[in-house]
N, CA, C and O of each residue as an XYZ file, in Angstrom:
700
protein
N     220.787    -21.766    157.277
C     221.460    -21.878    158.547
C     222.482    -20.763    158.698
O     222.644    -20.218    159.790
N     223.177    -20.413    157.611
C     224.235    -19.405    157.693
C     223.681    -18.036    158.056
O     224.378    -17.231    158.673
N     222.417    -17.757    157.675
C     221.874    -16.432    157.964
C     221.593    -16.220    159.447
O     221.438    -15.076    159.876
N     221.524    -17.283    160.239
C     221.295    -17.168    161.682
C     222.595    -17.058    162.469
O     222.575    -16.921    163.692
N     223.697    -17.117    161.785
C     225.004    -17.089    162.444
C     225.612    -15.694    162.357
O     225.150    -14.836    161.605
N     226.650    -15.499    163.140
C     227.400    -14.250    163.088
C     228.100    -14.146    161.735
O     228.231    -15.141    161.022
N     228.542    -12.956    161.388
C     229.079    -12.673    160.055
C     230.221    -13.617    159.654
O     230.179    -14.186    158.563
N     231.212    -13.793    160.483
C     232.371    -14.625    160.135
C     231.956    -16.076    159.953
O     232.374    -16.733    159.000
N     231.137    -16.571    160.864
C     230.654    -17.952    160.766
C     229.802    -18.115    159.515
O     229.912    -19.115    158.806
N     228.955    -17.133    159.249
C     228.103    -17.165    158.070
C     228.937    -17.205    156.790
O     228.635    -17.982    155.883
N     229.964    -16.394    156.705
C     230.832    -16.369    155.523
C     231.550    -17.712    155.344
O     231.678    -18.205    154.224
N     232.016    -18.297    156.449
C     232.702    -19.587    156.370
C     231.735    -20.660    155.862
O     232.091    -21.452    154.990
N     230.511    -20.686    156.406
C     229.535    -21.696    155.994
C     229.135    -21.517    154.529
O     228.958    -22.505    153.817
N     228.992    -20.288    154.076
C     228.668    -20.040    152.668
C     229.812    -20.490    151.755
O     229.572    -21.064    150.693
N     231.040    -20.233    152.167
C     232.201    -20.680    151.375
C     232.251    -22.199    151.299
O     232.493    -22.769    150.236
N     232.020    -22.847    152.433
C     232.026    -24.319    152.445
C     230.888    -24.869    151.590
O     231.060    -25.863    150.884
N     229.735    -24.227    151.656
C     228.597    -24.655    150.842
C     228.929    -24.551    149.356
O     228.622    -25.463    148.588
N     229.550    -23.456    148.948
C     229.945    -23.275    147.554
C     230.941    -24.355    147.130
O     230.838    -24.906    146.034
N     231.894    -24.650    147.994
C     232.920    -25.654    147.683
C     232.288    -27.037    147.545
O     232.610    -27.781    146.619
N     231.398    -27.375    148.456
C     230.737    -28.689    148.403
C     229.863    -28.792    147.159
O     229.818    -29.844    146.520
N     229.171    -27.712    146.808
C     228.337    -27.709    145.600
C     229.209    -27.897    144.358
O     228.836    -28.627    143.440
N     230.355    -27.245    144.331
C     231.274    -27.382    143.198
C     231.783    -28.820    143.082
O     231.928    -29.345    141.979
N     232.051    -29.447    144.220
C     232.505    -30.836    144.204
C     231.384    -31.748    143.704
O     231.640    -32.689    142.952
N     230.152    -31.477    144.115
C     229.015    -32.278    143.659
C     228.823    -32.119    142.148
O     228.526    -33.096    141.460
N     228.988    -30.917    141.634
C     228.890    -30.702    140.184
C     229.986    -31.466    139.440
O     229.752    -32.008    138.360
N     231.179    -31.505    140.025
C     232.272    -32.272    139.412
C     231.927    -33.758    139.389
O     232.228    -34.443    138.412
N     231.301    -34.264    140.446
C     230.897    -35.678    140.508
C     229.828    -35.965    139.457
O     229.891    -36.985    138.770
N     228.848    -35.073    139.327
C     227.800    -35.261    138.322
C     228.385    -35.243    136.914
O     227.981    -36.030    136.057
N     229.322    -34.359    136.682
C     229.983    -34.288    135.381
C     230.745    -35.582    135.092
O     230.716    -36.093    133.973
N     231.423    -36.101    136.109
C     232.151    -37.364    135.959
C     231.186    -38.498    135.622
O     231.444    -39.287    134.713
N     230.078    -38.577    136.351
C     229.101    -39.643    136.107
C     228.531    -39.556    134.693
O     228.374    -40.577    134.023
N     228.221    -38.345    134.238
C     227.693    -38.171    132.881
C     228.728    -38.592    131.838
O     228.382    -39.228    130.842
N     229.979    -38.244    132.060
C     231.049    -38.601    131.122
C     231.227    -40.112    131.051
O     231.332    -40.684    129.966
N     231.259    -40.749    132.208
C     231.438    -42.202    132.237
C     230.254    -42.890    131.567
O     230.434    -43.851    130.819
N     229.054    -42.405    131.831
C     227.867    -43.006    131.220
C     227.917    -42.874    129.701
O     227.620    -43.832    128.988
N     228.285    -41.706    129.202
C     228.344    -41.524    127.749
C     229.450    -42.379    127.125
O     229.292    -42.880    126.012
N     230.558    -42.545    127.831
C     231.653    -43.370    127.312
C     231.273    -44.840    127.258
O     231.655    -45.549    126.327
N     230.530    -45.296    128.241
C     230.178    -46.713    128.305
C     229.022    -47.049    127.373
O     229.017    -48.112    126.753
N     228.048    -46.161    127.267
C     226.850    -46.467    126.493
C     227.076    -46.278    124.998
O     226.473    -46.987    124.193
N     227.927    -45.340    124.615
C     228.176    -45.084    123.194
C     228.553    -46.327    122.407
O     227.883    -46.653    121.427
N     229.608    -47.031    122.806
C     229.977    -48.242    122.061
C     228.903    -49.334    122.116
O     228.730    -50.082    121.155
N     228.189    -49.424    123.232
C     227.169    -50.467    123.353
C     226.042    -50.268    122.346
O     225.480    -51.245    121.850
N     225.711    -49.038    122.043
C     224.659    -48.763    121.055
C     225.070    -49.252    119.670
O     224.221    -49.645    118.870
N     226.355    -49.226    119.391
C     226.838    -49.671    118.084
C     226.905    -51.190    117.988
O     226.897    -51.739    116.886
N     226.970    -51.869    119.117
C     227.122    -53.320    119.105
C     225.862    -54.033    118.621
O     225.963    -55.118    118.048
N     224.692    -53.460    118.831
C     223.446    -54.101    118.403
C     223.431    -54.393    116.914
O     223.260    -55.547    116.521
N     223.608    -53.376    116.069
C     223.623    -53.634    114.622
C     224.764    -54.565    114.197
O     224.599    -55.387    113.295
N     225.905    -54.430    114.844
C     227.038    -55.302    114.498
C     226.693    -56.749    114.822
O     226.952    -57.644    114.017
N     226.115    -56.986    115.989
C     225.737    -58.354    116.382
C     224.649    -58.905    115.465
O     224.661    -60.092    115.138
N     223.709    -58.057    115.045
C     222.678    -58.504    114.104
C     223.305    -58.922    112.776
O     222.894    -59.913    112.173
N     224.296    -58.163    112.326
C     224.982    -58.499    111.077
C     225.731    -59.830    111.218
O     225.700    -60.663    110.312
N     226.395    -60.020    112.350
C     227.116    -61.279    112.584
C     226.129    -62.437    112.655
O     226.412    -63.525    112.154
N     224.978    -62.212    113.271
C     223.941    -63.242    113.341
C     223.467    -63.613    111.930
O     223.235    -64.785    111.637
N     223.328    -62.614    111.068
C     222.946    -62.878    109.676
C     224.025    -63.709    108.977
O     223.712    -64.642    108.237
N     225.294    -63.366    109.214
C     226.391    -64.152    108.639
C     226.365    -65.592    109.150
O     226.647    -66.524    108.396
N     226.030    -65.777    110.420
C     225.961    -67.134    110.986
C     224.837    -67.928    110.322
O     225.004    -69.112    110.026
N     223.697    -67.282    110.088
C     222.587    -67.962    109.405
C     222.977    -68.322    107.975
O     222.660    -69.407    107.487
N     223.673    -67.394    107.310
C     224.120    -67.668    105.939
C     225.105    -68.831    105.919
O     225.079    -69.653    105.002
N     225.967    -68.903    106.920
C     226.942    -69.982    106.982
C     226.233    -71.317    107.200
O     226.559    -72.314    106.555
N     225.250    -71.329    108.125
C     224.498    -72.580    108.361
C     223.784    -73.028    107.088
O     223.784    -74.212    106.751
N     223.177    -72.073    106.386
C     222.478    -72.409    105.140
C     223.463    -72.944    104.097
O     223.159    -73.907    103.393
N     224.634    -72.328    103.998
C     225.643    -72.785    103.029
C     226.147    -74.181    103.389
O     226.356    -75.014    102.506
N     226.343    -74.437    104.685
C     226.792    -75.772    105.109
C     225.710    -76.819    104.854
O     226.010    -77.938    104.437
N     224.453    -76.455    105.104
C     223.349    -77.384    104.810
C     223.273    -77.670    103.312
O     223.067    -78.814    102.905
N     223.438    -76.640    102.499
C     223.406    -76.813    101.049
C     224.556    -77.707    100.596
O     224.375    -78.570     99.736
N     225.736    -77.500    101.175
C     226.887    -78.340    100.830
C     226.608    -79.796    101.195
O     226.926    -80.702    100.425
N     226.013    -80.023    102.372
C     225.697    -81.385    102.809
C     224.700    -82.038    101.838
O     224.843    -83.209    101.485
N     223.696    -81.268    101.415
C     222.700    -81.809    100.477
C     223.343    -82.152     99.129
O     223.048    -83.189     98.536
N     224.209    -81.281     98.663
C     224.886    -81.533     97.379
C     225.785    -82.767     97.478
O     225.901    -83.536     96.524
N     226.420    -82.950     98.640
C     227.262    -84.131     98.841
C     226.387    -85.398     98.823
O     226.765    -86.416     98.242
N     225.222    -85.319     99.463
C     224.312    -86.475     99.462
C     223.843    -86.797     98.046
O     223.764    -87.964     97.663
N     223.531    -85.750     97.266
C     223.112    -85.986     95.882
C     224.226    -86.652     95.073
O     223.973    -87.561     94.283
N     225.464    -86.187     95.279
C     226.596    -86.792     94.574
C     226.775    -88.243     95.008
O     226.976    -89.127     94.176
N     226.702    -88.483     96.319
C     226.854    -89.858     96.814
C     225.770    -90.765     96.242
O     226.052    -91.899     95.854
N     224.537    -90.277     96.186
C     223.443    -91.080     95.613
C     223.671    -91.337     94.129
O     223.408    -92.432     93.632
N     224.164    -90.312     93.421
C     224.421    -90.481     91.983
C     225.518    -91.519     91.754
O     225.437    -92.310     90.815
N     226.538    -91.520     92.605
C     227.632    -92.484     92.466
C     227.140    -93.889     92.786
O     227.519    -94.849     92.116
N     226.286    -94.013     93.820
C     225.768    -95.333     94.194
C     224.886    -95.918     93.096
O     224.848    -97.134     92.910
N     224.174    -95.050     92.366
C     223.281    -95.516     91.312
C     223.990    -95.593     89.960
O     223.344    -95.685     88.916
N     225.290    -95.554     89.987
C     226.067    -95.516     88.751
C     225.718    -96.723     87.888
O     226.030    -97.868     88.216
N     225.066    -96.424     86.785
C     224.722    -97.481     85.841
C     225.719    -97.546     84.703
O     225.647    -98.439     83.858
N     226.638    -96.618     84.676
C     227.664    -96.608     83.649
C     227.222    -95.942     82.366
O     228.027    -95.798     81.447
N     225.996    -95.538     82.274
C     225.551    -94.897     81.041
C     225.909    -93.405     81.030
O     226.311    -92.829     82.041
N     225.748    -92.819     79.869
C     226.124    -91.420     79.659
C     225.333    -90.485     80.569
O     225.901    -89.551     81.134
N     224.069    -90.717     80.713
C     223.207    -89.842     81.524
C     223.656    -89.834     82.981
O     223.648    -88.784     83.623
N     224.044    -90.987     83.509
C     224.493    -91.074     84.901
C     225.807    -90.326     85.077
O     225.996    -89.625     86.071
N     226.723    -90.474     84.109
C     227.999    -89.763     84.210
C     227.800    -88.246     84.154
O     228.486    -87.503     84.856
N     226.878    -87.796     83.334
C     226.576    -86.358     83.251
C     226.014    -85.885     84.592
O     226.378    -84.822     85.094
N     225.123    -86.693     85.157
C     224.528    -86.345     86.455
C     225.600    -86.313     87.546
O     225.567    -85.439     88.412
N     226.544    -87.246     87.518
C     227.640    -87.265     88.504
C     228.519    -86.030     88.321
O     228.876    -85.372     89.297
N     228.870    -85.713     87.062
C     229.686    -84.516     86.802
C     228.974    -83.244     87.279
O     229.587    -82.368     87.888
N     227.684    -83.159     86.995
C     226.910    -81.993     87.429
C     226.862    -81.925     88.953
O     226.981    -80.845     89.532
N     226.690    -83.068     89.598
C     226.665    -83.112     91.063
C     228.014    -82.706     91.644
O     228.072    -82.023     92.666
N     229.096    -83.123     90.997
C     230.430    -82.728     91.464
C     230.625    -81.215     91.336
O     231.189    -80.582     92.229
N     230.163    -80.645     90.237
C     230.275    -79.194     90.053
C     229.401    -78.447     91.069
O     229.817    -77.435     91.633
N     228.198    -78.954     91.291
C     227.314    -78.332     92.285
C     227.938    -78.400     93.677
O     227.876    -77.441     94.446
N     228.544    -79.557     93.989
C     229.192    -79.712     95.298
C     230.377    -78.759     95.427
O     230.579    -78.170     96.489
N     231.155    -78.602     94.370
C     232.302    -77.685     94.420
C     231.825    -76.254     94.656
O     232.426    -75.524     95.443
N     230.754    -75.852     93.985
C     230.198    -74.505     94.187
C     229.668    -74.335     95.604
O     229.885    -73.301     96.236
N     228.971    -75.354     96.098
C     228.433    -75.289     97.458
C     229.559    -75.267     98.483
O     229.462    -74.584     99.503
N     230.631    -76.015     98.213
C     231.780    -76.021     99.130
C     232.449    -74.650     99.170
O     232.832    -74.171    100.236
N     232.587    -74.018     97.992
C     233.160    -72.666     97.943
C     232.277    -71.681     98.710
O     232.781    -70.848     99.462
N     230.972    -71.777     98.519
C     230.044    -70.876     99.213
C     230.123    -71.088    100.726
O     230.093    -70.129    101.497
N     230.225    -72.354    101.143
C     230.334    -72.655    102.578
C     231.644    -72.109    103.138
O     231.678    -71.546    104.233
N     232.720    -72.282    102.373
C     234.015    -71.785    102.836
C     234.007    -70.254    102.902
O     234.519    -69.671    103.858
N     233.428    -69.606    101.891
C     233.355    -68.137    101.887
C     232.510    -67.619    103.050
O     232.884    -66.651    103.712
N     231.382    -68.261    103.292
C     230.524    -67.798    104.392
C     231.193    -68.040    105.741
O     231.043    -67.235    106.660
N     231.924    -69.134    105.865
C     232.653    -69.406    107.112
C     233.756    -68.369    107.319
O     233.956    -67.880    108.431
N     234.466    -68.038    106.245
C     235.522    -67.020    106.334
C     234.934    -65.658    106.699
O     235.485    -64.945    107.537
N     233.818    -65.302    106.072
C     233.162    -64.022    106.373
C     232.730    -63.971    107.829
O     232.943    -62.967    108.510
N     232.123    -65.056    108.309
C     231.686    -65.106    109.709
C     232.891    -64.998    110.641
O     232.868    -64.234    111.607
N     233.932    -65.757    110.351
C     235.137    -65.733    111.185
C     235.744    -64.331    111.228
O     236.080    -63.829    112.300
N     235.881    -63.705    110.062
C     236.465    -62.359    110.001
C     235.604    -61.342    110.741
O     236.124    -60.459    111.424
N     234.291    -61.468    110.603
C     233.381    -60.539    111.284
C     233.478    -60.680    112.796
O     233.527    -59.682    113.515
N     233.504    -61.913    113.276
C     233.615    -62.142    114.720
C     234.962    -61.634    115.225
O     235.037    -61.001    116.279
N     236.014    -61.910    114.479
C     237.349    -61.453    114.871
C     237.417    -59.921    114.925
O     237.950    -59.354    115.878
N     236.880    -59.266    113.910
C     236.858    -57.795    113.880
C     236.046    -57.241    115.042
O     236.455    -56.279    115.693
N     234.893    -57.854    115.298
C     234.047    -57.403    116.407
C     234.781    -57.556    117.737
O     234.766    -56.649    118.568
N     235.415    -58.697    117.930
C     236.132    -58.927    119.194
C     237.276    -57.940    119.371
O     237.503    -57.442    120.473
N     237.994    -57.655    118.300
C     239.075    -56.666    118.391
C     238.509    -55.295    118.744
O     239.055    -54.590    119.593
N     237.428    -54.927    118.099
C     236.796    -53.634    118.387
C     236.283    -53.587    119.817
O     236.480    -52.595    120.518
N     235.627    -54.654    120.250
C     235.071    -54.707    121.603
C     236.177    -54.567    122.647
O     236.024    -53.839    123.628
N     237.272    -55.256    122.433
C     238.375    -55.184    123.403
C     239.050    -53.811    123.378
O     239.432    -53.288    124.425
N     239.194    -53.233    122.196
C     239.744    -51.872    122.124
C     238.806    -50.872    122.793
O     239.251    -49.976    123.510
N     237.501    -51.031    122.551
C     236.527    -50.159    123.212
C     236.602    -50.319    124.720
O     236.567    -49.334    125.457
N     236.705    -51.563    125.179
C     236.802    -51.818    126.617
C     238.048    -51.146    127.192
O     237.992    -50.501    128.239
N     239.157    -51.305    126.501
C     240.410    -50.684    126.949
C     240.270    -49.162    127.001
O     240.672    -48.529    127.977
N     239.698    -48.581    125.947
C     239.532    -47.128    125.896
C     238.578    -46.629    126.973
O     238.841    -45.615    127.620
N     237.473    -47.338    127.164
C     236.496    -46.932    128.179
C     237.112    -47.006    129.566
O     236.979    -46.071    130.356
N     237.785    -48.107    129.867
C     238.402    -48.241    131.191
C     239.488    -47.193    131.403
O     239.624    -46.643    132.496
N     240.255    -46.923    130.362
C     241.287    -45.892    130.459
C     240.660    -44.526    130.728
O     241.145    -43.774    131.573
N     239.591    -44.207    130.016
C     238.900    -42.929    130.218
C     238.269    -42.845    131.604
O     238.276    -41.785    132.229
N     237.721    -43.964    132.083
C     237.132    -43.976    133.424
C     238.203    -43.692    134.465
O     238.005    -42.872    135.362
N     239.331    -44.366    134.345
C     240.416    -44.151    135.311
C     240.910    -42.706    135.225
O     241.123    -42.062    136.253
N     241.092    -42.199    134.013
C     241.558    -40.820    133.845
C     240.543    -39.832    134.423
O     240.915    -38.878    135.106
N     239.266    -40.070    134.145
C     238.220    -39.190    134.670
C     238.184    -39.223    136.190
O     238.020    -38.190    136.837
N     238.337    -40.411    136.752
C     238.373    -40.529    138.217
C     239.572    -39.778    138.786
O     239.463    -39.112    139.816
N     240.710    -39.886    138.115
C     241.900    -39.169    138.585
C     241.657    -37.661    138.540
O     242.017    -36.944    139.474
N     241.046    -37.180    137.458
C     240.745    -35.756    137.353
C     239.766    -35.327    138.446
O     239.934    -34.274    139.060
N     238.741    -36.153    138.684
C     237.766    -35.822    139.720
C     238.434    -35.755    141.086
O     238.204    -34.821    141.854
N     239.255    -36.742    141.381
C     239.889    -36.764    142.701
C     240.902    -35.626    142.853
O     241.079    -35.095    143.949
N     241.556    -35.255    141.773
C     242.458    -34.098    141.832
C     241.655    -32.829    142.124
O     242.055    -32.006    142.947
N     240.513    -32.682    141.437
C     239.644    -31.523    141.679
C     239.095    -31.568    143.103
O     239.024    -30.540    143.776
N     238.707    -32.756    143.561
C     238.198    -32.903    144.929
C     239.259    -32.531    145.945
O     238.974    -31.846    146.928
N     240.469    -32.979    145.713
C     241.563    -32.648    146.632
C     241.791    -31.138    146.663
O     242.018    -30.556    147.724
N     241.729    -30.521    145.506
C     241.879    -29.066    145.429
C     240.762    -28.368    146.219
O     241.021    -27.437    146.981
N     239.519    -28.828    146.027
C     238.384    -28.210    146.723
C     238.426    -28.474    148.224
O     238.133    -27.586    149.024
N     238.789    -29.688    148.598
C     238.861    -30.005    150.028
C     240.002    -29.251    150.703
O     239.893    -28.868    151.868
N     241.088    -29.039    149.980
C     242.185    -28.226    150.518
C     241.701    -26.796    150.734
O     242.000    -26.172    151.752
N     240.951    -26.289    149.763
C     240.387    -24.945    149.903
C     239.439    -24.883    151.098
O     239.464    -23.917    151.860
N     238.602    -25.911    151.264
C     237.681    -25.954    152.407
C     238.459    -25.984    153.717
O     238.108    -25.291    154.672
N     239.500    -26.777    153.755
C     240.337    -26.866    154.959
C     240.945    -25.507    155.279
O     240.981    -25.091    156.437
N     241.419    -24.823    154.252
C     242.015    -23.500    154.456
C     240.975    -22.492    154.930
O     241.268    -21.661    155.790
N     239.763    -22.553    154.379
C     238.688    -21.652    154.809
C     238.376    -21.873    156.279
O     238.235    -20.921    157.045
N     238.270    -23.135    156.664
C     237.946    -23.449    158.063
C     239.038    -22.935    158.992
O     238.749    -22.303    160.008
N     240.280    -23.202    158.647
C     241.376    -22.825    159.545
C     241.734    -21.341    159.466
O     242.373    -20.814    160.377
N     241.335    -20.668    158.403
C     241.605    -19.232    158.288
C     240.531    -18.398    158.983
O     240.703    -17.199    159.200
N     239.434    -19.043    159.323
C     238.332    -18.318    159.964
C     238.649    -18.082    161.435
O     239.000    -19.000    162.175
N     238.513    -16.833    161.827
C     238.719    -16.465    163.231
C     237.367    -16.051    163.796
O     236.718    -15.141    163.280
N     236.960    -16.719    164.844
C     235.663    -16.442    165.449
C     235.748    -15.360    166.525
O     234.755    -15.052    167.184
N     236.919    -14.796    166.695
C     237.096    -13.792    167.752
C     236.130    -12.624    167.583
O     235.501    -12.207    168.556
N     235.998    -12.084    166.363
C     235.097    -10.950    166.145
C     233.656    -11.351    166.420
O     232.897    -10.580    167.007
N     233.267    -12.586    165.988
C     231.900    -13.047    166.240
C     231.638    -13.140    167.734
O     230.567    -12.764    168.210
N     232.613    -13.638    168.462
C     232.448    -13.783    169.913
C     232.389    -12.409    170.560
O     231.593    -12.191    171.473
N     233.223    -11.477    170.099
C     233.191    -10.122    170.655
C     231.849     -9.463    170.366
O     231.283     -8.812    171.244
N     231.335     -9.620    169.160
C     230.023     -9.072    168.818
C     228.959     -9.728    169.676
O     228.033     -9.065    170.142
N     229.092    -11.036    169.888
C     228.143    -11.751    170.750
C     228.193    -11.228    172.168
O     227.152    -11.078    172.807
N     229.388    -10.945    172.674
C     229.528    -10.395    174.028
C     228.883     -9.019    174.111
O     228.225     -8.699    175.101
N     229.071     -8.199    173.068
C     228.484     -6.855    173.061
C     226.967     -6.951    173.049
O     226.292     -6.248    173.801
N     226.425     -7.821    172.195
C     224.967     -7.986    172.134
C     224.445     -8.507    173.462
O     223.413     -8.044    173.946
N     225.141     -9.458    174.051
C     224.736    -10.010    175.348
C     224.754     -8.922    176.419
O     223.852     -8.839    177.252
N     225.798     -8.087    176.383
C     225.907     -7.002    177.362
C     224.791     -5.986    177.161
O     224.256     -5.457    178.136
N     224.433     -5.708    175.917
C     223.362     -4.751    175.638
C     222.003     -5.286    176.072
O     221.145     -4.528    176.524
N     221.816     -6.561    175.935
C     220.534     -7.160    176.320
C     220.368     -7.207    177.828
O     219.236     -7.236    178.311
N     221.438     -7.216    178.575
C     221.352     -7.294    180.041
C     221.303     -5.962    180.631
O     221.230     -5.830    181.853
């Protein structure tokens, strides 16, 4: 379109086109930055969540084992015949239950700590991502304001008087 216009108008349109293209490149850069900031932490969450899921399964298994050991101890106590073999079985069941209880407590603590660490990381990531998004938007809008100010100055600095005079001369020559 600019090539069909008079020189001054053509120069103004080319300058505005360059400014608009620069603003569009700034927008694309902003979008790419925001996308990389948001997707980066999310890619790391998959393996972390899988690990936490494994800890949850281990905790359920440890709790089930503890429950079974408690049932065995309860059955041994109910069948207490007072003989040596029964007392040995009760003592062994008590030791097995204590070990299972420790394993259940350890797995619960591990699961709790993992979830707590993940939540802290997730919230810090969220805070950092949102902060970067806001900062990036501020930078983009500052650049946009700079470019739009330049566009405004180009428009208002353009004088069409020479184009009109050239147009009058061409019109006069054609007649």
